PDB file of C-alpha atoms in Angstrom:
ATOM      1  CA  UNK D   1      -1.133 -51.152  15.767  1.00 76.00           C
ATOM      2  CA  UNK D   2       1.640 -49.412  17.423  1.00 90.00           C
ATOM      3  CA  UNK D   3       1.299 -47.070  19.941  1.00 90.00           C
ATOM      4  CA  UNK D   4       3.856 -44.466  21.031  1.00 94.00           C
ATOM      5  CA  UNK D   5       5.436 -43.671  24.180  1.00 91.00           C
ATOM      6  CA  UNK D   6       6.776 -40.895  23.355  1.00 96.00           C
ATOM      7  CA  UNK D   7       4.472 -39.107  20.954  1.00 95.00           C
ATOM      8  CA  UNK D   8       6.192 -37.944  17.391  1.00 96.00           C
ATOM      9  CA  UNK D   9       9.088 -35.797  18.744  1.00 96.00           C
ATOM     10  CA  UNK D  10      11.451 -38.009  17.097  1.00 98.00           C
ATOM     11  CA  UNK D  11      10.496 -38.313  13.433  1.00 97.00           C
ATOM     12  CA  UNK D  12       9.420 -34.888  13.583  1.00 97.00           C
ATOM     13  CA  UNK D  13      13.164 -33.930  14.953  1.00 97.00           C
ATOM     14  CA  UNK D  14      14.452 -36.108  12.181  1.00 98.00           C
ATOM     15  CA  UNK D  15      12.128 -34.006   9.632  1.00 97.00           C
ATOM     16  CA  UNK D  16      13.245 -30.796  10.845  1.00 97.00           C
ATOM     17  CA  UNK D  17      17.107 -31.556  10.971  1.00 98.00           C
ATOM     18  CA  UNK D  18      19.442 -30.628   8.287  1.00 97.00           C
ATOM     19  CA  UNK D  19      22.901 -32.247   8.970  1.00 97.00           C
ATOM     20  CA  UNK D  20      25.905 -31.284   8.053  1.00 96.00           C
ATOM     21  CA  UNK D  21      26.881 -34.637   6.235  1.00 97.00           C
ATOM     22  CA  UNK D  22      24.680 -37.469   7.593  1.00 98.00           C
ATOM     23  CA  UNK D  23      22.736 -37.355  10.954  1.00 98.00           C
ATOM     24  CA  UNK D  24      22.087 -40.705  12.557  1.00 98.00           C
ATOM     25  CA  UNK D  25      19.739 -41.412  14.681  1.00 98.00           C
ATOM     26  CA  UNK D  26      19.310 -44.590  17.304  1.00 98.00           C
ATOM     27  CA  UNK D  27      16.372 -45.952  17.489  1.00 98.00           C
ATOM     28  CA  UNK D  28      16.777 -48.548  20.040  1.00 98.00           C
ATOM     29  CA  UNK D  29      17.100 -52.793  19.354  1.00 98.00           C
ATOM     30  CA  UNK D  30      18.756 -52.693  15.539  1.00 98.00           C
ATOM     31  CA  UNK D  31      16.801 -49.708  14.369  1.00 98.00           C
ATOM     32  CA  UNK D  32      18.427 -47.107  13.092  1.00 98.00           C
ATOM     33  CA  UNK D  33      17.110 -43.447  11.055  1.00 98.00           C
ATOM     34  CA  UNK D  34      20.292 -42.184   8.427  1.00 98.00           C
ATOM     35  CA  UNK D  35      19.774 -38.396   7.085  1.00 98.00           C
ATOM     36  CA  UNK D  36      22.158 -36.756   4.398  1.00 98.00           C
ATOM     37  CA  UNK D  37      22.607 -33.500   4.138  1.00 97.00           C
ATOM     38  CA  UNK D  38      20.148 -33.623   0.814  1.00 97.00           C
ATOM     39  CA  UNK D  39      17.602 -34.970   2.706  1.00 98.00           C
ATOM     40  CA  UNK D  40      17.748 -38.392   1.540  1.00 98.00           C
ATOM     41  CA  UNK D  41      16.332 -40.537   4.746  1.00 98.00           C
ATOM     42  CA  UNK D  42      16.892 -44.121   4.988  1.00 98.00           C
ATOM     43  CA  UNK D  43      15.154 -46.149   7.893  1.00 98.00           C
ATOM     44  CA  UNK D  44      17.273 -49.490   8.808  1.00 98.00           C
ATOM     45  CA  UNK D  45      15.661 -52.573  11.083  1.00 98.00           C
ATOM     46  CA  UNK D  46      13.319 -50.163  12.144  1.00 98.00           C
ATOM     47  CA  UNK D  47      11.151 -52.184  14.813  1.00 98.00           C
ATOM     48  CA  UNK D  48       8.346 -50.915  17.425  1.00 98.00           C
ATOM     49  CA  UNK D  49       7.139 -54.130  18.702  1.00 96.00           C
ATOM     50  CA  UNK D  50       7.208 -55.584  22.285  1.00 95.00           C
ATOM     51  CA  UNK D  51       8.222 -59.002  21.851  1.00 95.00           C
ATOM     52  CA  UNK D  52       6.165 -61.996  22.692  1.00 93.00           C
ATOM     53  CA  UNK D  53       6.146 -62.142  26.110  1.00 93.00           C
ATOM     54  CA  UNK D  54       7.027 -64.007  28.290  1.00 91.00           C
ATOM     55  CA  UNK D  55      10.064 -65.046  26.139  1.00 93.00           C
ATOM     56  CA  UNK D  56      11.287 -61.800  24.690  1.00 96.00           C
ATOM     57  CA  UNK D  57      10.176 -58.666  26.744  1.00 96.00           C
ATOM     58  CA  UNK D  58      10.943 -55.401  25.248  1.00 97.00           C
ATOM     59  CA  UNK D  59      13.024 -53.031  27.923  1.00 97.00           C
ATOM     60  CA  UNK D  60      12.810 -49.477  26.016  1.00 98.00           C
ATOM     61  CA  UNK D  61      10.566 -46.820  24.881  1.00 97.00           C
ATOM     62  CA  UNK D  62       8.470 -47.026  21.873  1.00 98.00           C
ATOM     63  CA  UNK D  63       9.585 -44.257  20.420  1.00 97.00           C
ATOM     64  CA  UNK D  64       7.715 -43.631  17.692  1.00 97.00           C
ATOM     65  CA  UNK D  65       4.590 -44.334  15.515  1.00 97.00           C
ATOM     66  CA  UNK D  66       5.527 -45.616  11.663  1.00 97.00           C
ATOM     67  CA  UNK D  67       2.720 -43.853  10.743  1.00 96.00           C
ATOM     68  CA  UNK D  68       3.718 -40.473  12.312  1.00 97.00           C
ATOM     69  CA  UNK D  69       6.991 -40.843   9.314  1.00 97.00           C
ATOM     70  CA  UNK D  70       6.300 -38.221   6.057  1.00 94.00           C
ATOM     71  CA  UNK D  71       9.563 -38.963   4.968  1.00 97.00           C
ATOM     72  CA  UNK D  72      11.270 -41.513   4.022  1.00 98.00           C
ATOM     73  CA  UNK D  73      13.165 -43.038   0.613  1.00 98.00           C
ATOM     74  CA  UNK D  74      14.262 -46.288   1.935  1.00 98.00           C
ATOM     75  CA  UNK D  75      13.625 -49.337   4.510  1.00 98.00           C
ATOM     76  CA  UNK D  76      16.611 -51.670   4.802  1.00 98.00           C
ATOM     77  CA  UNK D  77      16.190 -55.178   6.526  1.00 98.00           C
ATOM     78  CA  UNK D  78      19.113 -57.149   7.098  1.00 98.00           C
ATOM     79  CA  UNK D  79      17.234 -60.568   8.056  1.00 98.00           C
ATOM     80  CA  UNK D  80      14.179 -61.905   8.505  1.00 98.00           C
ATOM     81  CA  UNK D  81      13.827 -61.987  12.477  1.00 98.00           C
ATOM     82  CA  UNK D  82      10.749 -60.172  13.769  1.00 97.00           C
ATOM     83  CA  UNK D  83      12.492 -57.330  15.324  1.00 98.00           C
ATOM     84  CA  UNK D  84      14.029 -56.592  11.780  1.00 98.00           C
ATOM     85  CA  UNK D  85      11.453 -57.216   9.594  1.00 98.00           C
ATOM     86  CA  UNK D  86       7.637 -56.566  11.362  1.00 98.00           C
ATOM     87  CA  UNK D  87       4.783 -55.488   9.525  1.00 97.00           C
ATOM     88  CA  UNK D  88       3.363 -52.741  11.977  1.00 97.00           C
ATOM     89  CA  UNK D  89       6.764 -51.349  12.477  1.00 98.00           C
ATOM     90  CA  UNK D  90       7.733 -51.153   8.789  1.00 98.00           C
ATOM     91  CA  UNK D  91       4.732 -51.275   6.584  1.00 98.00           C
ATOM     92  CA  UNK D  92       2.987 -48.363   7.752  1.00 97.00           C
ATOM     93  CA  UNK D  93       6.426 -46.242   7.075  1.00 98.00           C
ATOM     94  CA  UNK D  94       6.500 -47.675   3.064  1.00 98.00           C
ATOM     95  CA  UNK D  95       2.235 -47.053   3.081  1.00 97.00           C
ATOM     96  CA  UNK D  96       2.672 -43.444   4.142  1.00 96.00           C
ATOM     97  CA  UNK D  97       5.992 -42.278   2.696  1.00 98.00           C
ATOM     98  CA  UNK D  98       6.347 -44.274  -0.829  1.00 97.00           C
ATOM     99  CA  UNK D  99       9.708 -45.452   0.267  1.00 98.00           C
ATOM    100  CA  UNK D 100      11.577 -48.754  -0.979  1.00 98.00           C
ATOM    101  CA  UNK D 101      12.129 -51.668   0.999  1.00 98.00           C
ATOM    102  CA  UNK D 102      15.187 -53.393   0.255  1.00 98.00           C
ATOM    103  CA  UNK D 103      15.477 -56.909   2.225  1.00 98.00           C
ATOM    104  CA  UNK D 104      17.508 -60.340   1.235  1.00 98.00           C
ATOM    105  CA  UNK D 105      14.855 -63.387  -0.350  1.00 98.00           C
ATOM    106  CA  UNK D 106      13.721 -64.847   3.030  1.00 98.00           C
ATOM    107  CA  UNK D 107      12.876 -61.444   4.495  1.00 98.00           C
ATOM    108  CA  UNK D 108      10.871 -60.666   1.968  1.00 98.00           C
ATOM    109  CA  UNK D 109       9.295 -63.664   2.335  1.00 98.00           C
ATOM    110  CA  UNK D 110       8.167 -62.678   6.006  1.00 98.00           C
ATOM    111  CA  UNK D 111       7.088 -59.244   4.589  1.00 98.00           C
ATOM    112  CA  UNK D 112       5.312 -60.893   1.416  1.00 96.00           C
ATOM    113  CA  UNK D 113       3.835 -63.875   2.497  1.00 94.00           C
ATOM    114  CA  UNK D 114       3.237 -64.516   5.868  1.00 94.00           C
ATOM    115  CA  UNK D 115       2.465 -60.760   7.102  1.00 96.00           C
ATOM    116  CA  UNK D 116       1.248 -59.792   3.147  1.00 96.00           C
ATOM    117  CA  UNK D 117       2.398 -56.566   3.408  1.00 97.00           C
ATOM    118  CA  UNK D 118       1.133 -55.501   0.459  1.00 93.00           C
ATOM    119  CA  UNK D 119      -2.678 -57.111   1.369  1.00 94.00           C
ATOM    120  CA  UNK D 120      -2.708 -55.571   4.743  1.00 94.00           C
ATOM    121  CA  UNK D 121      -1.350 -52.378   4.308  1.00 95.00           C
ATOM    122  CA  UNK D 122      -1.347 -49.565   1.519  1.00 92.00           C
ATOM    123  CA  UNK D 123       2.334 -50.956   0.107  1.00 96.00           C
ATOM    124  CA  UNK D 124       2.496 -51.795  -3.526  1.00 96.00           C
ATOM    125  CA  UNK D 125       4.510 -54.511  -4.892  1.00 95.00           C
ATOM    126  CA  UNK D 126       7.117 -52.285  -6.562  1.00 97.00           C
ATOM    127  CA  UNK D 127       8.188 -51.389  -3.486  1.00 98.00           C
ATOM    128  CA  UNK D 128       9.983 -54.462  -2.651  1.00 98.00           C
ATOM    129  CA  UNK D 129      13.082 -54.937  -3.769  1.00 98.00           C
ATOM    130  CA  UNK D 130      15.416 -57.909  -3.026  1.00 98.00           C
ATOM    131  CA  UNK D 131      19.190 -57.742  -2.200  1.00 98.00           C
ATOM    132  CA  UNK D 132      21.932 -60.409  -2.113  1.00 98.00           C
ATOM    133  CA  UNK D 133      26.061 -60.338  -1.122  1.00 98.00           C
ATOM    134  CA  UNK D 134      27.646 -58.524  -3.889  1.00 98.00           C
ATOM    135  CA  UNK D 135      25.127 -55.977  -4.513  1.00 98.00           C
ATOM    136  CA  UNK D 136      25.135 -52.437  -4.867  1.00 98.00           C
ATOM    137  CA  UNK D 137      21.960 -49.804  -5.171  1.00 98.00           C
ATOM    138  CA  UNK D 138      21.949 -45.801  -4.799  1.00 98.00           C
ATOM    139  CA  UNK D 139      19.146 -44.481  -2.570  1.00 98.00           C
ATOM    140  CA  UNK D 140      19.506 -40.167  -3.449  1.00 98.00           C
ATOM    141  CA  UNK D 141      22.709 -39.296  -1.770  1.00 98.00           C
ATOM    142  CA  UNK D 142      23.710 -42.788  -0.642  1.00 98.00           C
ATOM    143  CA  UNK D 143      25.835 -45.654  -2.501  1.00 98.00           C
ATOM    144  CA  UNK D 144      24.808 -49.118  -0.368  1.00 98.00           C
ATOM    145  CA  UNK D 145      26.719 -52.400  -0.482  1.00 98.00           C
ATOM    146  CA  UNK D 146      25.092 -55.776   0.089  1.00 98.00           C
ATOM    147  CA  UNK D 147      27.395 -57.512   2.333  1.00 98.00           C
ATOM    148  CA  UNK D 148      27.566 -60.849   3.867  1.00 98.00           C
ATOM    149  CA  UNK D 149      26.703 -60.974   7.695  1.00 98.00           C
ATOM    150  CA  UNK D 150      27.464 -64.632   9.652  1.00 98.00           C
ATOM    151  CA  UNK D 151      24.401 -64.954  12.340  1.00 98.00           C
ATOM    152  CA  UNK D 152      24.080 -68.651  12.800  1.00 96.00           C
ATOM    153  CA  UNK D 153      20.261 -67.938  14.519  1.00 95.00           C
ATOM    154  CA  UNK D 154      19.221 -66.007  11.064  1.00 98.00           C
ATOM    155  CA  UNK D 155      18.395 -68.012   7.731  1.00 98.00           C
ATOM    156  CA  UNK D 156      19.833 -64.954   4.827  1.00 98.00           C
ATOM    157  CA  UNK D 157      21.707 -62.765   6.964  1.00 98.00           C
ATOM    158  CA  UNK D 158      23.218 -59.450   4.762  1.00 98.00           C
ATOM    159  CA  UNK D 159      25.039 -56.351   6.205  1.00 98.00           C
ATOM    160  CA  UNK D 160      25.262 -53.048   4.191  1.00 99.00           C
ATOM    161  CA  UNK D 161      27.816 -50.414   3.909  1.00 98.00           C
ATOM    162  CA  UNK D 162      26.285 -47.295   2.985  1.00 98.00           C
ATOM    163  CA  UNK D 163      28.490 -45.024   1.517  1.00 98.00           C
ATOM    164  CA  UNK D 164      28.205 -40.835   1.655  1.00 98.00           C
ATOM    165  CA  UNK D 165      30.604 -38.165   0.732  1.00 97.00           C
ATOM    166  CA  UNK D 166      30.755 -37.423   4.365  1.00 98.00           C
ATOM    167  CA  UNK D 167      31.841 -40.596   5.652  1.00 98.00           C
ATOM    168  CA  UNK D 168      30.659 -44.618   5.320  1.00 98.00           C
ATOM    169  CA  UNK D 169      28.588 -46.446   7.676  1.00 98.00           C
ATOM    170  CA  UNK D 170      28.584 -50.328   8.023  1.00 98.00           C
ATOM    171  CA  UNK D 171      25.427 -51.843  10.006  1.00 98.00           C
ATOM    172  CA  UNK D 172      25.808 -55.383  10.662  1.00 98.00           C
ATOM    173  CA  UNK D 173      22.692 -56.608  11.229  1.00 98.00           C
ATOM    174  CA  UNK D 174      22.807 -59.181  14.351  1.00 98.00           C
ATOM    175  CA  UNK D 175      26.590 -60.614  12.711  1.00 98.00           C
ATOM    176  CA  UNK D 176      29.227 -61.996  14.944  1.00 98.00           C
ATOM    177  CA  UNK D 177      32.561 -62.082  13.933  1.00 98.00           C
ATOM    178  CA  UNK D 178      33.049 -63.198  10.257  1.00 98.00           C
ATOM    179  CA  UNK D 179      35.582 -64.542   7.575  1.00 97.00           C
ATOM    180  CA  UNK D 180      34.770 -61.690   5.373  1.00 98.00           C
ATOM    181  CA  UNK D 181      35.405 -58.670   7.399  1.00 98.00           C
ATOM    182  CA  UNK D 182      38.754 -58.669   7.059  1.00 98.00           C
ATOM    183  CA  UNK D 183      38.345 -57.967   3.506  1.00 98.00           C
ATOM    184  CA  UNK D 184      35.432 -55.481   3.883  1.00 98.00           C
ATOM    185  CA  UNK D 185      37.929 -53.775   6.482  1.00 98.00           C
ATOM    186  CA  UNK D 186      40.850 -53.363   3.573  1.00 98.00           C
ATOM    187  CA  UNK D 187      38.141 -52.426   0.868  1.00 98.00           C
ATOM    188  CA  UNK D 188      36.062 -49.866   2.951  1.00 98.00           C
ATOM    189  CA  UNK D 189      37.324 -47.186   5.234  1.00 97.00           C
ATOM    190  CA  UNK D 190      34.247 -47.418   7.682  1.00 98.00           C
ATOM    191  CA  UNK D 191      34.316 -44.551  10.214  1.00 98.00           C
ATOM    192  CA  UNK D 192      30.763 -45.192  12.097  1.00 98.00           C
ATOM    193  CA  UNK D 193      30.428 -49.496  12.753  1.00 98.00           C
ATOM    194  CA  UNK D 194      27.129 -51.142  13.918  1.00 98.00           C
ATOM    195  CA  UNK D 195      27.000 -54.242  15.951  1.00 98.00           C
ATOM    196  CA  UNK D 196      24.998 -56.198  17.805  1.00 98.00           C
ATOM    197  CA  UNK D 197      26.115 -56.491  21.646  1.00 98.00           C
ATOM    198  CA  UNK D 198      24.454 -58.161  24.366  1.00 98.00           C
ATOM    199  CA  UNK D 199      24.644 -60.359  27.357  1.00 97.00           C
ATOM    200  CA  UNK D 200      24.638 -64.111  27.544  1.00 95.00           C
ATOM    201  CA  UNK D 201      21.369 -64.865  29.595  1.00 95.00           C
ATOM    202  CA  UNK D 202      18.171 -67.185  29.724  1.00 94.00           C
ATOM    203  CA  UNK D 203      15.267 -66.863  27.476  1.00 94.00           C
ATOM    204  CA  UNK D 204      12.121 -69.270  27.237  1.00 93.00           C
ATOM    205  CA  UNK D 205      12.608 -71.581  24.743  1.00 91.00           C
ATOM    206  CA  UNK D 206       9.937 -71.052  22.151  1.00 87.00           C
ATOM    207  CA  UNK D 207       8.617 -74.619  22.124  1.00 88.00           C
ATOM    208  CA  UNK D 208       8.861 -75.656  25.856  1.00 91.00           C
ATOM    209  CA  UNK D 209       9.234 -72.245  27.713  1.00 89.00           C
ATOM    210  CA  UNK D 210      12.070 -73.551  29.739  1.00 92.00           C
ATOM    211  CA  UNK D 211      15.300 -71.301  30.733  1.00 93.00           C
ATOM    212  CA  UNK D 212      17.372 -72.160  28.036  1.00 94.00           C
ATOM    213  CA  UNK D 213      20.952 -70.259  27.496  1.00 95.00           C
ATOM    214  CA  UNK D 214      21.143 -67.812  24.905  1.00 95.00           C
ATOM    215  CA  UNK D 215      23.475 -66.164  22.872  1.00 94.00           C
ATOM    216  CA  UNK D 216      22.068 -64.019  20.017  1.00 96.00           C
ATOM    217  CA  UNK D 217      24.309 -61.212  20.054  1.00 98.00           C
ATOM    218  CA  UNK D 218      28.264 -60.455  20.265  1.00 98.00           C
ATOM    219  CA  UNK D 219      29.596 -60.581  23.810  1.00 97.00           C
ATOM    220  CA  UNK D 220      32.430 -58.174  24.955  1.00 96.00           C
ATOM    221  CA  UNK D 221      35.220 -60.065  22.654  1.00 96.00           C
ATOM    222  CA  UNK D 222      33.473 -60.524  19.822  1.00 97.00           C
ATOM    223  CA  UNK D 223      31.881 -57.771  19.192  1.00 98.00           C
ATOM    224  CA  UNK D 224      35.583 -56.178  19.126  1.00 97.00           C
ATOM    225  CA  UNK D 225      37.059 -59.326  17.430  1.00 98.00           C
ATOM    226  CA  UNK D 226      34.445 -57.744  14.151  1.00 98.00           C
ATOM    227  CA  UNK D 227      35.312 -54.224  15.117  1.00 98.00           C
ATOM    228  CA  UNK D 228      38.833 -54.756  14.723  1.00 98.00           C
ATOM    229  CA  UNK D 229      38.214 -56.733  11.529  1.00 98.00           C
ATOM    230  CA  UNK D 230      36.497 -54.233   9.950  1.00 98.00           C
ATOM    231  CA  UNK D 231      39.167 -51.772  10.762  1.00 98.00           C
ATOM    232  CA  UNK D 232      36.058 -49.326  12.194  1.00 98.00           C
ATOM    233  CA  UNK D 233      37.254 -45.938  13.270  1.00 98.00           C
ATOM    234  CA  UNK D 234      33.931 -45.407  15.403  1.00 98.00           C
ATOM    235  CA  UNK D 235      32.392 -48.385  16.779  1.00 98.00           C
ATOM    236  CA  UNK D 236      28.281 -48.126  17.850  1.00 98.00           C
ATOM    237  CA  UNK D 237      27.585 -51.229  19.881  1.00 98.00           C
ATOM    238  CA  UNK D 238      23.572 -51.907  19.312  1.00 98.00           C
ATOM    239  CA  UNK D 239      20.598 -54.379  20.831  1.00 98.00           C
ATOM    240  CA  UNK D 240      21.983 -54.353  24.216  1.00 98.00           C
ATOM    241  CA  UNK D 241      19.205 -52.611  25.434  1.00 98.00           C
ATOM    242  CA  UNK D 242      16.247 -54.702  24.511  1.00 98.00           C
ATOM    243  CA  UNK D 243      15.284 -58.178  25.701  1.00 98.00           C
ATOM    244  CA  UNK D 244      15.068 -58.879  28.987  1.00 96.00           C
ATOM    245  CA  UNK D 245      17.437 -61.727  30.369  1.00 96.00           C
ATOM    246  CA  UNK D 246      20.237 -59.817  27.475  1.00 97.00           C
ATOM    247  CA  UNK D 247      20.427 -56.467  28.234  1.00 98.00           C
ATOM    248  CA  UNK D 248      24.508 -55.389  28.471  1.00 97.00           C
ATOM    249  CA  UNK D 249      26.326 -52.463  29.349  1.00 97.00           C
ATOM    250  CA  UNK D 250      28.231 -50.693  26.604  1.00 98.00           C
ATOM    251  CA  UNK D 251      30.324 -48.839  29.120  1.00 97.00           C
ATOM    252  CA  UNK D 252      32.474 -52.430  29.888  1.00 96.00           C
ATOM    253  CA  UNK D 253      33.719 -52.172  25.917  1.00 97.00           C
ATOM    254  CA  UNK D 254      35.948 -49.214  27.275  1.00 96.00           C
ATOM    255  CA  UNK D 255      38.147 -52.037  28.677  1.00 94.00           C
ATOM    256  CA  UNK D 256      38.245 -54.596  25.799  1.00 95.00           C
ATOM    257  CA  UNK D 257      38.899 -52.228  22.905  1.00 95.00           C
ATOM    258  CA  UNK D 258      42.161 -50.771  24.915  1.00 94.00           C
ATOM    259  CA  UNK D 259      44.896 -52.845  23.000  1.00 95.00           C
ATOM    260  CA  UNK D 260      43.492 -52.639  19.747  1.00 96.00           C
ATOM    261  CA  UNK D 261      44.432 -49.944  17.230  1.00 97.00           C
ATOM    262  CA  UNK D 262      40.838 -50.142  15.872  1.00 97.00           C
ATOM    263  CA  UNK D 263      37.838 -49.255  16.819  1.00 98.00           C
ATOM    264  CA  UNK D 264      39.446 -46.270  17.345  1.00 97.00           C
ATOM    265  CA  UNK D 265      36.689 -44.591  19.665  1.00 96.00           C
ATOM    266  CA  UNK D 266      33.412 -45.844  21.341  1.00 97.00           C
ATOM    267  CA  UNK D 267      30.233 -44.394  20.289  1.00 98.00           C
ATOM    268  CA  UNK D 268      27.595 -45.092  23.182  1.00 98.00           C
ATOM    269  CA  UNK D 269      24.095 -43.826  22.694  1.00 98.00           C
ATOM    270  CA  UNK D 270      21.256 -44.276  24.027  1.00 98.00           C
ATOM    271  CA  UNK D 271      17.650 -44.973  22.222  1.00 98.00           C
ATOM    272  CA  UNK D 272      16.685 -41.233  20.966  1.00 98.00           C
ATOM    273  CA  UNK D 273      20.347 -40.389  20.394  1.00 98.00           C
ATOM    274  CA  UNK D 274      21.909 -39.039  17.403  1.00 98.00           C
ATOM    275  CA  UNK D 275      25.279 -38.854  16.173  1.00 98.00           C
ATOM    276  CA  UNK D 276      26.984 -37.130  13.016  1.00 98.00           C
ATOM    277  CA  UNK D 277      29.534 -38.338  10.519  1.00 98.00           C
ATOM    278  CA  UNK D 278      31.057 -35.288   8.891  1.00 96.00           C
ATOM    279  CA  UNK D 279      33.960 -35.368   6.586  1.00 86.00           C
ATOM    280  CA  UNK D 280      35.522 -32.754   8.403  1.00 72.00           C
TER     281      UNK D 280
END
């Protein structure tokens, strides 16, 4: 059970907005809230757990609990990690709200078999949906493309591009710099860019609890190395402010994106924070 410290201000805010285009909303780690100006609400990598300490010890707010979400059309998971695809972060948000989860074949095998979703919590089985590279779904207002993500620590890795009249969001998942985003930056014109940022540090190692150097998430050059790619006009760097031993600070990208012609702008938010894309 999750438990909230800080109440339901947040999905309640996201309940009560009505953006002009679509409203985006961080929710801290990967987790993000998407609302188009129809209402249409997808939740992405949603996660409200605390880690397993003492290897991963959450650093932020709680900020919400699943169950306090009424609305909701769509859950996306872009791999099958714990803080993207977690049962009492997720499930209660499909059990309450009838949404659709939509998750590559080995995170729905997390959801489906070892959590059993559907066994521990009021989800039904034609809620789950599975995605793959090359795929493309509408969710009310929103075209999303099934991309391919490279994260060496992830088994199925996918990124999406979600689409809007106002504008067209890419969320990368936990990807580093890949092959492919060179392409996705000459076939998409992406104006808000997700990635994973975060600070080269050591974690227990599962098995022996030892320091052990980790890398899970871009550093400073990579991060812009997939920005650039992707030819982002807004880049959101995300998960630096989670695990302790890999928290970053966003403010040092101001420096490394200088020579490049994209991103063209930083976008640096905060857990609670929203930002728009409008087509104006």
């Amino acid at each position: 059970m999750v438990h909230s410290d800080w109440g339901d201000w947040l999905p309640t805010a996201v309940e009560q907005s009505t953006p002009a285009g679509v409203a985006v909303w961080y929710l801290g780690c990967n987790g993000f809230v998407l609302k188009g100006e129809d209402g249409t609400t997808l939740f992405i990598d949603p996660y409200m757990g605390t880690g397993s300490p003492p290897r991963t010890i959450r650093m932020i707010p709680v900020p919400f609990d699943p169950r306090d979400v009424t609305e909701a059309d769509a859950v996306l998971a872009t791999h099958e990690h714990t803080d993207h695809v977690h049962g009492p972060s997720q499930a209660p948000i499909l059990a309450e709200t009838g949404a659709q989860f939509y998750a590559p074949d080995d995170s729905l095998a997390v959801a489906r078999g070892e959590e059993a979703w559907d066994d521990n919590y009021a989800v039904d089985t034609d809620q789950y949906n599975e995605v793959a590279e090359g795929d493309t779904f509408e969710v009310g207002e929103f075209t999303i493309h099934v991309e391919p993500a490279h994260d060496p620590d992830a088994t199925h890795p996918v990124s999406y591009v979600i689409e809007h009249d106002a504008g067209t969001i890419f969320h990368g998942g936990d990807t580093k710099p890949s092959d492919e985003f060179e392409r996705l930056g000459r076939e998409y014109d992406v104006d808000l860019g997700v990635l994973a940022f975060g600070a080269v540090g050591n974690v227990p190692d599962k098995q022996s609890r030892e320091p052990k150097r980790t890398r899970w998430y871009n550093d400073e050059n990579q991060v812009v190395k997939a920005a650039s790619d992707l030819r982002v006009d807004r880049l959101l760097p995300s998960h630096w402010d989670m695990w302790k031993g890999l928290t970053a600070d966003p403010k040092a990208l101001h420096h490394h994106v200088r020579s490049f012609a994209f991103p063209r702008r930083l976008e640096l938010v905060e857990i609670g924070d929203r930002v728009d894309v409008t087509d104006e």
